[in-house]
Structure formats: C-alpha cells, structure tokens
CSV table of C-alpha atoms and ligand atoms in Angstrom, one decimal:
chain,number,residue,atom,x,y,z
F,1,UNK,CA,-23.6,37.9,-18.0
F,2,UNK,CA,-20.3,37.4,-16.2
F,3,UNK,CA,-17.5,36.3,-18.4
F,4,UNK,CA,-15.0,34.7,-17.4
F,5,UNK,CA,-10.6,35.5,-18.2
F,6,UNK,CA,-10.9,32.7,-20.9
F,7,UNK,CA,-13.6,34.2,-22.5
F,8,UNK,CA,-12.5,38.0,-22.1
F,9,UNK,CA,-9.6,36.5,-23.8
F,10,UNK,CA,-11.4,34.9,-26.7
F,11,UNK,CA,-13.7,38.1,-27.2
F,12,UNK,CA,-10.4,40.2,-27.1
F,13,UNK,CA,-9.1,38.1,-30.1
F,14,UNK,CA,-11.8,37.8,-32.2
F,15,UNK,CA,-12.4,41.6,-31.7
F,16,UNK,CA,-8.6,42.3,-32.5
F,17,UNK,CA,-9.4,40.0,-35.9
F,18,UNK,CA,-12.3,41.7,-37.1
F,19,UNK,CA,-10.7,44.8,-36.9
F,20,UNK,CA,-7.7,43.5,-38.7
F,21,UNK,CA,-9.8,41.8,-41.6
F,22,UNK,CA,-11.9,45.0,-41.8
F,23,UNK,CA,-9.0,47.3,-42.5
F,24,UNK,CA,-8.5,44.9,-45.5
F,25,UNK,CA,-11.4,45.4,-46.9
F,26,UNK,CA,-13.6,42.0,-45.9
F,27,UNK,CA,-16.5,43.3,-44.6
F,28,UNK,CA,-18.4,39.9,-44.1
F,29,UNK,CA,-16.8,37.0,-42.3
F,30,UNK,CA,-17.3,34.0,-39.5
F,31,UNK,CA,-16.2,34.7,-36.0
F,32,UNK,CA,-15.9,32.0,-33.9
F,33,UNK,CA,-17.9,32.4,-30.4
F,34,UNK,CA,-15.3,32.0,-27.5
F,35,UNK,CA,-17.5,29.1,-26.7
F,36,UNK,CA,-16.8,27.0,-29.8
F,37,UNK,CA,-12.5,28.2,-29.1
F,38,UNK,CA,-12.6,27.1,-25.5
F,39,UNK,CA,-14.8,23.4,-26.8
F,40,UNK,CA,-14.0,20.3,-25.0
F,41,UNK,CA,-14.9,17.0,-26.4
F,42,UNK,CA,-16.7,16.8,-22.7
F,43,UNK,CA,-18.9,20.4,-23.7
F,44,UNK,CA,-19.4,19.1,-27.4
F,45,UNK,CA,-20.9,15.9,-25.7
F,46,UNK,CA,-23.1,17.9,-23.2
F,47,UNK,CA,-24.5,19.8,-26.4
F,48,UNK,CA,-25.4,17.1,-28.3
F,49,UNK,CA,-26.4,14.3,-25.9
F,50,UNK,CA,-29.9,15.0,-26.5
F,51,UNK,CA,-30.1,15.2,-30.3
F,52,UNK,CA,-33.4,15.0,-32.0
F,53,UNK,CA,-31.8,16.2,-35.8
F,54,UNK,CA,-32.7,12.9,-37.2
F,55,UNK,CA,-35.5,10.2,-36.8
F,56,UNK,CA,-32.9,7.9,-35.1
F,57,UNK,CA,-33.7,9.9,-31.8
F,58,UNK,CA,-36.8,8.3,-31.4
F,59,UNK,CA,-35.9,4.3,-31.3
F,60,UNK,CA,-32.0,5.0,-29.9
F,61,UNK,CA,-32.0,3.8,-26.1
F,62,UNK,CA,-28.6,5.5,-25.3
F,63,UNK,CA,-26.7,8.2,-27.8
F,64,UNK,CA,-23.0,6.7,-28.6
F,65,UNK,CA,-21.2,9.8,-28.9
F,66,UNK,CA,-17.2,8.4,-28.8
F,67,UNK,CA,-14.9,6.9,-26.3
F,68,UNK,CA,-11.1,6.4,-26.1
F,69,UNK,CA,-8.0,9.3,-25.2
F,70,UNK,CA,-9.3,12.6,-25.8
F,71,UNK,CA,-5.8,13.3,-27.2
F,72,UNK,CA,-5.1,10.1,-29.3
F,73,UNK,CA,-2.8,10.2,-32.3
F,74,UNK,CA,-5.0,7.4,-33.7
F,75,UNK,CA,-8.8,7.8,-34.4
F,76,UNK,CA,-10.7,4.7,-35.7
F,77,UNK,CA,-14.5,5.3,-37.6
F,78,UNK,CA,-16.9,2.7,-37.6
F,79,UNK,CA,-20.2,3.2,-39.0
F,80,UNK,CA,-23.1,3.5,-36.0
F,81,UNK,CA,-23.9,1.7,-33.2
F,82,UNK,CA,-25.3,-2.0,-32.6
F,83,UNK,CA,-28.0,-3.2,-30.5
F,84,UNK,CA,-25.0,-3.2,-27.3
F,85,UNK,CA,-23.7,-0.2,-28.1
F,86,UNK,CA,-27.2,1.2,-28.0
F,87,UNK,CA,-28.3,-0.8,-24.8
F,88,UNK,CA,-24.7,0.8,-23.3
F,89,UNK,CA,-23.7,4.1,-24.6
F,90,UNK,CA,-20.7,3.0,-26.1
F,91,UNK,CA,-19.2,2.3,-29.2
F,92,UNK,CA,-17.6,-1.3,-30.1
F,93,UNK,CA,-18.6,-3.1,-27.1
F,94,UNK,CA,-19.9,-6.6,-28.2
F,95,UNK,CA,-18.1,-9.0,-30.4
F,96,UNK,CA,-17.1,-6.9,-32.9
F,97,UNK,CA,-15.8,-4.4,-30.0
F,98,UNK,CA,-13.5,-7.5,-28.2
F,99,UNK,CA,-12.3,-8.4,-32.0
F,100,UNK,CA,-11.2,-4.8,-32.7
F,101,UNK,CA,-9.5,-4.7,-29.3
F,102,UNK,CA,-7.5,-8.0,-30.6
F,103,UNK,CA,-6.6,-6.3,-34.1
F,104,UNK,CA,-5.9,-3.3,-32.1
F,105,UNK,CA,-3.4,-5.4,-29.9
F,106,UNK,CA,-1.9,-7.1,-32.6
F,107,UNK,CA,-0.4,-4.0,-33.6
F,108,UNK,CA,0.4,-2.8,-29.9
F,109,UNK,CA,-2.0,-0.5,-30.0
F,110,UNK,CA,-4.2,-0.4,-26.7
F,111,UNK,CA,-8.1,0.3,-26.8
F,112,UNK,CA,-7.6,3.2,-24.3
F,113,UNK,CA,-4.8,5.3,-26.1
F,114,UNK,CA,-7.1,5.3,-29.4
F,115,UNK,CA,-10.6,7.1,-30.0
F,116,UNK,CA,-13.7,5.5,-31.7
F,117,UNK,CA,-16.3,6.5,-32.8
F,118,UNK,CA,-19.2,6.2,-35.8
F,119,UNK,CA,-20.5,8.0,-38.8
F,120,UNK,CA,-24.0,7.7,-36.7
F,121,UNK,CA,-24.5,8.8,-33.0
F,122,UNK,CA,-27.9,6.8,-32.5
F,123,UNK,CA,-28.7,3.0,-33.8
F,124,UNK,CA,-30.4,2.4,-37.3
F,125,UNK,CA,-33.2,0.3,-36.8
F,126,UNK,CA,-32.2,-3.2,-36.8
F,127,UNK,CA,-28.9,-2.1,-37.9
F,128,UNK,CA,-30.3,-0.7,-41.5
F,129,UNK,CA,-27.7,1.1,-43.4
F,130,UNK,CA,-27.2,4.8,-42.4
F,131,UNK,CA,-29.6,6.9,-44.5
F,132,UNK,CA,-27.8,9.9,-46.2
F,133,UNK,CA,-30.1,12.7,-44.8
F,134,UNK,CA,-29.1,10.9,-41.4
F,135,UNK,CA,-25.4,11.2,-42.0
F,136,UNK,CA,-25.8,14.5,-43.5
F,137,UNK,CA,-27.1,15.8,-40.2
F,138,UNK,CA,-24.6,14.0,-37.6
F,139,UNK,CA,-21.9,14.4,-39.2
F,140,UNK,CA,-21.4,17.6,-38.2
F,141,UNK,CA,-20.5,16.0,-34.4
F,142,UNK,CA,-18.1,13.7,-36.0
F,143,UNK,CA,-16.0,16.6,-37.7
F,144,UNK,CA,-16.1,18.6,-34.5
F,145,UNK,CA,-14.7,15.9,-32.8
F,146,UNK,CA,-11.9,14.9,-34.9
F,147,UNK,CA,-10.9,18.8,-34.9
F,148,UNK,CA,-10.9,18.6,-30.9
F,149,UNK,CA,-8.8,15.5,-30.6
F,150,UNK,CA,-6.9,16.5,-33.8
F,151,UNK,CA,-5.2,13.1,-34.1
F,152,UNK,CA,-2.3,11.8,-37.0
F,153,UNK,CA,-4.2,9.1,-38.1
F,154,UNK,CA,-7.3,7.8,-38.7
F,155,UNK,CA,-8.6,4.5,-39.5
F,156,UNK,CA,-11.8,4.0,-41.7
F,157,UNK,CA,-13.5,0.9,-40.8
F,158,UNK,CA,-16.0,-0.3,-43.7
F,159,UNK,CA,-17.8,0.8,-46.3
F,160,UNK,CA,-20.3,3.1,-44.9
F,161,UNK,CA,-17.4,5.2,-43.1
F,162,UNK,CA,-15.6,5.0,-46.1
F,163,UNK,CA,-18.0,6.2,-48.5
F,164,UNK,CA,-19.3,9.0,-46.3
F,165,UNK,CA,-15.7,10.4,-45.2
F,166,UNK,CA,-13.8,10.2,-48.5
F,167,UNK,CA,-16.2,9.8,-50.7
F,168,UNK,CA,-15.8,6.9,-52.4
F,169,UNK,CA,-18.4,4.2,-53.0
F,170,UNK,CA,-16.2,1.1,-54.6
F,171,UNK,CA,-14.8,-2.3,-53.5
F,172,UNK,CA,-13.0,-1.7,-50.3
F,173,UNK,CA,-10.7,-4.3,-51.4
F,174,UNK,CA,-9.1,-1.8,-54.2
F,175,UNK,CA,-10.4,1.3,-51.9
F,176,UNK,CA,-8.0,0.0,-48.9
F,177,UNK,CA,-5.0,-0.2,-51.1
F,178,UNK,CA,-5.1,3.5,-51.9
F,179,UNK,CA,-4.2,6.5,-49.7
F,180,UNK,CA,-6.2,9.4,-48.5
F,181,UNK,CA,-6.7,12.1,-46.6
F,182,UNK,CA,-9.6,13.8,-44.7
F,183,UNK,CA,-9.7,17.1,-43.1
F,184,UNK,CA,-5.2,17.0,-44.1
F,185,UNK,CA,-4.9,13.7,-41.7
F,186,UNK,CA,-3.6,10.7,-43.2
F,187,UNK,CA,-6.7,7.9,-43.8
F,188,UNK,CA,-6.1,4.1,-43.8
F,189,UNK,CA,-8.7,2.3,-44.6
F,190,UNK,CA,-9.7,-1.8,-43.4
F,191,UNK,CA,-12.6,-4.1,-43.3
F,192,UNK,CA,-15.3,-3.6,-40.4
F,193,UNK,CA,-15.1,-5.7,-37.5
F,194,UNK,CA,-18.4,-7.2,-37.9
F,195,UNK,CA,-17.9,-8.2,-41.7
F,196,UNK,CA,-14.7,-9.7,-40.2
F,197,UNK,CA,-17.3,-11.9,-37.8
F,198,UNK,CA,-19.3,-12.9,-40.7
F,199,UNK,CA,-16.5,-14.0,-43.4
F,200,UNK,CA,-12.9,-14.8,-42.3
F,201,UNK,CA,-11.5,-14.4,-45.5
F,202,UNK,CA,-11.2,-10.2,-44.4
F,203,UNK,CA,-9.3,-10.9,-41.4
F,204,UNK,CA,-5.5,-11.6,-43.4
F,205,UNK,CA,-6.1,-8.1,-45.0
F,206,UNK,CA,-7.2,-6.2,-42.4
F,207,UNK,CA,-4.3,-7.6,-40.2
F,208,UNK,CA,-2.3,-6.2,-43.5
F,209,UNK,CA,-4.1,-2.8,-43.2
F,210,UNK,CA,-2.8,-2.1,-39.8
F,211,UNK,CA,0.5,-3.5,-40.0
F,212,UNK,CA,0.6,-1.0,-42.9
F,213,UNK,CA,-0.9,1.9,-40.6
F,214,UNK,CA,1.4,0.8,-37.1
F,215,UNK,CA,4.6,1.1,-39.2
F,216,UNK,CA,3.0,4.7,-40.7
F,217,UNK,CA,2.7,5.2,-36.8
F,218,UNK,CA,5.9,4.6,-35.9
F,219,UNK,CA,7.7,6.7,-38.5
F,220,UNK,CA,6.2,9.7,-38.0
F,221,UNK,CA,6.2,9.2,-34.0
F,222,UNK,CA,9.8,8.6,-34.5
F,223,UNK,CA,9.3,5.4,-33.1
F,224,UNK,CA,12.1,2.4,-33.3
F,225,UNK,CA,10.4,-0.7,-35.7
F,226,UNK,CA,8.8,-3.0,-34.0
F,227,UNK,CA,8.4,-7.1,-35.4
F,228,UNK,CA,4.9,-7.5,-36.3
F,229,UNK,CA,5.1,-10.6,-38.5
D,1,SF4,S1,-28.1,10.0,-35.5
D,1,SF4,FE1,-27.0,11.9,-35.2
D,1,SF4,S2,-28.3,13.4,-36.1
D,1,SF4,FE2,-29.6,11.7,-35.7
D,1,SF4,S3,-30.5,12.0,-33.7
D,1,SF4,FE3,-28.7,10.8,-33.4
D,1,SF4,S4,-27.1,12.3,-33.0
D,1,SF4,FE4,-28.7,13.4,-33.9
C-alpha cells in the first residue's frame, strides 16, 4: 500500500506517541489510525452511507446523515427523520424544516451557516419514537460528527434529543431553563419544530430559547448586540 505524506505524517506521530507513553510505563493504549486523524465529515459520510447496524436500514428510503457548514459555530439536533426527509436525504425539509428556517432567521441566523442533524440517521417507522438499542448504535455517527465540525454551541431540539444527549428524561419546560453541556460545548435546549406545528403555545418559548442562545452567540463571538425584541 502506498501511503501518502498525510498519512506518513500521521503514522510518524502516533509512532513518536507510543514510544513516549511506553517509556512511562503504559503498555496498553488506543492509537488513532491516520485515517480516523485525517476524517472529513465527507469520508465519515462515505463510511456510513450504507448502514445496516439497526433494523431502520431496511424501511429507510434515503439515509439522512447531516447538512449545513461543515465548520458551523452552531449545531442544532433534532431527533430522526420524517417521511420527506426520508423521501430526500435531508434533514428538516418539510414543514417543520421551513419553520425552523423562520426561528432560525428570527435570530439572524441563516439555515446555511448552521449544521443539523438527528439522534437517528434512518426514519422510524411511521415516525415511532427512536428505540434505545437504535440510538445506542447511531449515535456513534452523531458524536463523530459533532467532533469534526467541533462547533460552540449546540441546540437540542425536543425531548428525544434531549433525553439521549444529556440524559435527562423530564418536562422540557423545566429541562430548557437549565444549562448544559455535552462533549465540553455549551447545550441550549428548545421545543421541536414539529411539536411547535402541533400546539402554538411552544412557539413564545422557543422564540425565548434562542434569543437566549443568539445573545450567548454573540458574546462569546465578540459580536456587538443586536435588537431581537
Ligand atoms: S438508524 Fe443509524 S444505526 Fe440504524 S441503520 Fe440507520 S444509520 Fe445505521
């Protein structure tokens, strides 16, 4: 096999660490394969386009890995994918999708400098909750993702995103109120889109949520306020 500098480089450094580590006594330990150093979002795609970890494989039409800026400062999780994010391969793109590029704008935040993306890659059967055994396999992609784009902030929408990332299983109404944390990156948490379509009494406090999170933004981009009353 021909390797190429980037990879001579990666194999140079992970043989320079294990001799390190082994003169200080740790004989066992993980070393990274140059391939998962060098990882795009694009080759952590092409790796797990075709999943078949899960049942979901067998009824998805399209796998909805993520779309938005590879590099955004602001990451948004949903839950999984709808029948027309199935049907196209991408995540919020019905109603809910056009109502989260609204809230999204409200804030002067544009859909393209933000990544979304879901707790599930492939579509629960007529949008069933995710099963834990499901999540417990694909969220693996999810965290590999979120350490490629490494972004500031991100924004978890709805309980099933909520409950799986941080852990917690209670009222969103008191959940969204509190701060957290996931891999050290600052979590805000809001209402899904979709429970936003079915009751309107959501859509004042989620509009509070990410006021809350766009004047976060701006502080720690050093950013000058903005009116967002
Ligand atoms: S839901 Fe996730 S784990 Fe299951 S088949 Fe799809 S990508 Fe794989």
């Amino acid at each position: 096999m021909v390797l190429n500098r980037s990879s001579r480089l990666a194999n140079d450094i992970r043989r320079l660490y294990f001799q390190q580590i082994k003169s200080l006594g740790e004989e066992e330990l993980y070393i990274p394969q140059a391939s998962e150093i060098f990882m795009t979002l694009e080759d952590l795609y092409n790796k797990t386009k075709n999943c078949a970890e899960c049942p979901l494989c067998e009824s998805r039409t399209n796998y909805v890995f993520g779309a938005g800026n590879p590099k955004a400062d602001l990451m948004l999780i949903g839950e999984a994918p709808g029948r027309d994010e199935d049907l196209k391969g991408e995540p919020f793109v019905g109603r809910a999708g056009q109502l989260l590029d609204k809230i999204l704008k409200s804030v002067n935040f544009e859909r393209e400098e933000v990544y979304i993306a879901n707790i599930l890659k492939c579509r629960p059967p007529n949008n069933r909750d995710p099963q834990p055994d499901e999540v417990e396999h694909c969220l693996p992609i999810l965290n590999k993702q979120i350490d490629l784009i490494k972004p500031r902030i991100i924004l978890c929408m709805g309980r099933i995103a909520v409950q799986y990332l941080l852990g917690e299983k209670g009222s969103l109404t008191k959940i969204r109120e509190k701060d957290y944390e996931y891999k050290g990156i600052r979590v805000f948490v809001t209402y899904h889109p979709a429970a936003l379509l079915r009751s309107a009494q959501y859509k004042r406090p989620t509009w509070e949520d990410v006021k809350r999170l766009r004047r976060y933004y701006l502080k720690i981009m050093n950013m000058p306020d903005e009116k967002l009353d």
